[in-house]
XYZ file of C-alpha atoms in Angstrom:
298
model
C -32.799 6.897 33.554
C -33.425 9.322 30.710
C -29.690 9.721 30.295
C -29.107 5.959 30.139
C -31.893 5.551 27.592
C -30.519 8.287 25.368
C -27.048 6.750 25.405
C -28.364 3.418 24.218
C -29.656 5.128 21.099
C -26.151 6.201 20.104
C -24.641 3.725 17.650
C -21.157 2.409 18.248
C -20.131 4.103 15.022
C -21.303 7.512 16.295
C -19.828 6.887 19.728
C -16.451 6.152 18.137
C -16.748 9.399 16.199
C -17.378 11.324 19.436
C -14.341 9.730 21.070
C -12.095 10.444 18.085
C -13.182 14.053 17.924
C -12.637 14.684 21.629
C -9.448 12.835 22.509
C -6.109 12.612 20.675
C -5.192 9.622 22.848
C -8.196 7.503 21.911
C -8.027 3.754 21.460
C -8.535 3.722 17.684
C -5.593 2.091 15.933
C -4.917 0.618 12.528
C -5.595 -3.102 12.784
C -2.622 -5.463 12.679
C -4.645 -8.685 12.457
C -4.229 -10.718 9.276
C -7.890 -11.894 9.558
C -7.497 -14.413 6.708
C -5.048 -17.209 7.577
C -3.959 -17.950 4.003
C -2.392 -14.476 3.755
C 0.332 -15.831 6.067
C 1.487 -18.396 3.492
C 5.261 -17.870 2.994
C 4.868 -14.557 4.809
C 8.598 -14.341 5.622
C 9.698 -14.913 2.038
C 11.540 -12.174 0.167
C 13.193 -12.926 -3.166
C 14.727 -9.442 -3.429
C 18.055 -8.499 -1.832
C 17.719 -6.434 1.348
C 20.304 -3.694 1.766
C 20.923 -1.581 4.873
C 21.878 1.956 3.883
C 24.354 3.738 6.160
C 25.253 6.696 3.949
C 24.366 10.282 4.759
C 21.683 12.077 2.781
C 24.318 14.105 0.937
C 26.262 10.958 0.026
C 23.097 9.347 -1.337
C 22.801 12.150 -3.854
C 25.817 10.672 -5.622
C 23.344 7.980 -6.765
C 21.145 10.600 -8.417
C 21.517 9.239 -11.959
C 21.278 5.847 -13.597
C 24.703 4.230 -13.587
C 25.708 5.794 -10.277
C 26.517 3.125 -7.682
C 27.152 4.839 -4.353
C 25.963 1.711 -2.464
C 28.217 -0.748 -4.261
C 25.315 -2.806 -5.597
C 26.967 -3.577 -8.936
C 26.489 -2.540 -12.533
C 22.864 -2.310 -13.636
C 21.501 -2.403 -10.089
C 18.732 0.030 -11.033
C 17.240 -2.546 -13.425
C 16.065 -4.958 -10.726
C 14.037 -4.728 -7.497
C 15.657 -4.023 -4.111
C 14.495 -3.607 -0.528
C 16.315 -0.790 1.284
C 16.466 -0.230 5.026
C 17.597 3.151 6.327
C 17.112 4.873 2.980
C 14.618 7.329 4.495
C 13.683 8.509 7.974
C 9.904 8.471 8.370
C 9.580 7.295 11.962
C 7.327 10.317 12.632
C 4.762 8.791 10.253
C 4.857 5.324 11.796
C 3.000 3.774 14.706
C -0.330 4.618 16.269
C 1.042 7.887 17.672
C 2.556 9.000 14.359
C 1.090 11.492 11.909
C -0.393 8.602 9.928
C -1.933 6.908 12.971
C -5.635 6.130 12.618
C -6.962 8.449 15.324
C -4.749 11.312 14.146
C -5.886 10.966 10.540
C -9.564 10.694 11.481
C -9.310 13.825 13.606
C -7.605 15.806 10.883
C -9.207 14.419 7.735
C -12.380 12.574 8.749
C -14.694 14.884 6.800
C -12.406 15.293 3.802
C -13.612 13.964 0.474
C -11.513 11.118 -0.915
C -11.401 9.505 -4.331
C -11.419 5.704 -4.226
C -10.358 3.398 -7.040
C -11.565 -0.121 -7.544
C -8.944 -2.866 -7.584
C -8.820 -3.425 -11.347
C -5.451 -3.454 -13.108
C -6.341 -0.674 -15.572
C -9.277 1.641 -16.314
C -10.092 2.022 -12.632
C -13.615 2.892 -11.595
C -13.968 5.817 -9.185
C -16.064 6.498 -6.110
C -16.168 9.589 -3.914
C -16.831 9.476 -0.190
C -15.401 10.929 3.016
C -12.277 9.595 4.643
C -14.238 8.596 7.749
C -16.809 6.698 5.678
C -14.007 4.904 3.846
C -12.398 3.834 7.130
C -15.676 2.751 8.727
C -17.145 0.980 5.695
C -14.660 0.007 2.982
C -11.852 -0.901 5.378
C -13.925 -3.466 7.271
C -12.765 -6.959 6.145
C -15.679 -9.059 4.823
C -16.356 -12.154 6.934
C -16.374 -15.084 6.682
C -13.611 -15.659 4.135
C -16.170 -17.020 1.647
C -17.775 -13.580 1.529
C -14.405 -11.930 0.966
C -13.638 -14.336 -1.867
C -16.993 -13.525 -3.430
C -16.035 -9.860 -3.522
C -12.580 -10.815 -4.780
C -14.104 -12.580 -7.751
C -14.891 -9.149 -9.134
C -12.255 -6.537 -8.316
C -14.616 -3.794 -9.483
C -16.381 -4.165 -6.113
C -13.243 -3.670 -4.007
C -12.596 0.000 -3.216
C -9.183 1.311 -2.326
C -7.642 4.646 -1.327
C -4.520 4.960 -3.432
C -3.353 7.828 -5.602
C -5.465 10.851 -6.587
C -5.574 12.047 -2.961
C -2.769 14.560 -2.736
C -2.887 15.819 0.827
C -0.068 18.285 1.332
C -0.340 17.948 5.124
C 0.804 14.330 4.767
C 2.976 14.398 1.650
C 5.091 17.346 2.821
C 6.035 15.345 5.919
C 7.401 12.395 3.919
C 11.179 12.035 3.758
C 11.849 11.061 0.142
C 14.586 8.713 -1.086
C 17.571 10.734 -2.237
C 18.415 8.430 -5.143
C 17.513 8.226 -8.829
C 15.529 11.441 -8.683
C 13.333 10.400 -5.764
C 13.413 13.967 -4.453
C 11.671 15.151 -7.637
C 9.251 12.271 -8.182
C 5.475 12.316 -8.242
C 4.437 11.515 -4.661
C 1.222 9.872 -3.455
C 0.036 7.791 -0.518
C -2.502 5.055 0.118
C -4.351 3.199 2.876
C -5.891 -0.242 2.512
C -7.412 -2.907 4.728
C -6.036 -6.412 5.106
C -6.565 -8.397 1.921
C -6.739 -5.320 -0.307
C -4.357 -4.650 -3.162
C -4.182 -4.340 -6.935
C -3.847 -7.164 -9.514
C -0.906 -7.401 -11.910
C -0.025 -4.117 -13.622
C 3.042 -2.011 -14.447
C 4.163 1.609 -14.487
C 7.287 3.749 -14.377
C 10.093 3.196 -11.889
C 9.117 3.974 -8.289
C 10.125 3.863 -4.644
C 7.438 2.516 -2.303
C 7.495 2.631 1.502
C 5.238 1.120 4.172
C 4.643 3.125 7.372
C 2.058 0.773 8.919
C 1.185 -2.864 8.256
C 2.838 -5.131 5.692
C 2.625 -5.301 1.919
C 3.160 -8.471 -0.102
C 4.617 -8.118 -3.589
C 4.294 -10.471 -6.559
C 6.704 -9.323 -9.252
C 7.788 -10.478 -12.722
C 10.172 -9.112 -15.331
C 8.691 -6.977 -18.127
C 9.314 -9.635 -20.795
C 7.455 -12.394 -18.927
C 4.173 -13.435 -20.561
C 1.498 -13.575 -17.883
C -1.984 -15.040 -18.009
C -4.341 -13.407 -15.521
C -7.769 -11.815 -15.252
C -7.387 -8.079 -14.492
C -10.829 -8.014 -12.844
C -10.020 -10.715 -10.270
C -8.480 -9.300 -7.100
C -5.010 -10.245 -5.852
C -6.788 -11.656 -2.782
C -8.718 -14.179 -4.901
C -5.744 -14.821 -7.200
C -3.421 -15.646 -4.300
C -6.049 -17.792 -2.581
C -6.510 -19.870 -5.736
C -2.786 -20.544 -5.958
C -2.069 -21.430 -2.329
C -5.161 -23.640 -1.960
C -4.964 -25.214 -5.423
C -2.923 -28.125 -6.706
C 0.117 -25.936 -7.406
C 0.328 -24.909 -3.740
C 2.183 -21.720 -4.630
C 2.416 -18.902 -7.151
C 3.968 -19.455 -10.627
C 7.761 -19.941 -10.604
C 8.458 -16.871 -12.755
C 6.877 -14.591 -10.118
C 9.123 -13.318 -7.322
C 7.588 -12.704 -3.902
C 8.499 -10.377 -1.059
C 6.829 -9.167 2.133
C 7.699 -5.536 2.837
C 7.847 -4.411 6.471
C 7.404 -1.001 8.101
C 10.265 1.373 7.300
C 11.463 -0.615 4.295
C 11.597 1.029 0.872
C 11.068 -1.076 -2.230
C 12.658 0.103 -5.460
C 10.753 -1.221 -8.480
C 12.242 -0.622 -11.953
C 10.383 0.678 -14.964
C 7.650 -1.550 -16.433
C 8.075 -4.553 -14.110
C 4.863 -6.491 -13.576
C 3.635 -6.454 -9.990
C 0.589 -7.223 -7.881
C 0.153 -6.199 -4.255
C -1.629 -7.621 -1.226
C -1.887 -5.808 2.110
C -1.563 -7.766 5.364
C -3.247 -5.874 8.186
C -4.333 -2.272 7.707
C -1.540 -0.803 5.602
C -0.411 2.790 5.093
C 2.127 3.410 2.340
C 3.792 6.057 0.174
C 4.612 5.951 -3.535
C 7.337 8.047 -5.142
C 7.158 7.691 -8.933
C 10.675 8.461 -10.110
C 9.481 8.692 -13.702
C 6.797 11.366 -13.473
C 5.589 10.549 -16.991
C 6.103 6.790 -17.522
C 6.084 5.415 -21.037
C 3.212 3.035 -20.418
C 0.439 2.574 -17.869
C 0.359 4.541 -14.652
C -0.803 1.930 -12.184
C -1.689 1.972 -8.529
C -0.141 -0.119 -5.817
């Protein structure tokens, strides 16, 4: 009876910690649930061309410079967005049993300090916590949706692990794109809950890959004049469009849902906002290590 009583005093949070620490085959997994139904609006849409890459790694190096066209994409291909399949091989980072699975990361990095950024386009606020605290607190989707929208009204209250956490144990395992200097780019990774993301911003050219979950992209050319509030989250912004009279996003914004294993190439200075669907793990390879303008997050 004493044993039963003592067990009831253990919180589910602490019990989960015990399980994670003691078993590599525990049940903890990154969540795949969308949670908020409106995130599914036009979920299968992708306005960017998808290209399956069947060249060897050595052959891809013949696309190392601007103007090189080893994939036959046409002149100026590097000046517009593309989705590539087969460009990298990061299957070892995917899935619940991969190196970026939830239980694996909590076992290895649960006590590690992380730097979180709030979801503002520029001049991000910062917060320090542990990786485990981030997963158990900041990655819990607010419910009901009205509460989530209240948070989304002010992106300064939405915390996000993206950039500034350069964990060699993870980054050294990432197979980089062997095009346009991807092998020499500035590499980072991020993890965000469903509904997280960053409002419209821009930065230097980059490759971006998802290893768990899905990432929705809202992209516009650099010359497009956009009217938006940088302190309103993408979650709130997208909700307002799909539930408002317009019923969709503005016509000058292209949309694409990126799946696991797909690599997005985004050219220099293109506007983009992101929205994660399900818990999402992703990698960013900034081809231009010192972009001319703002260094944004994704």
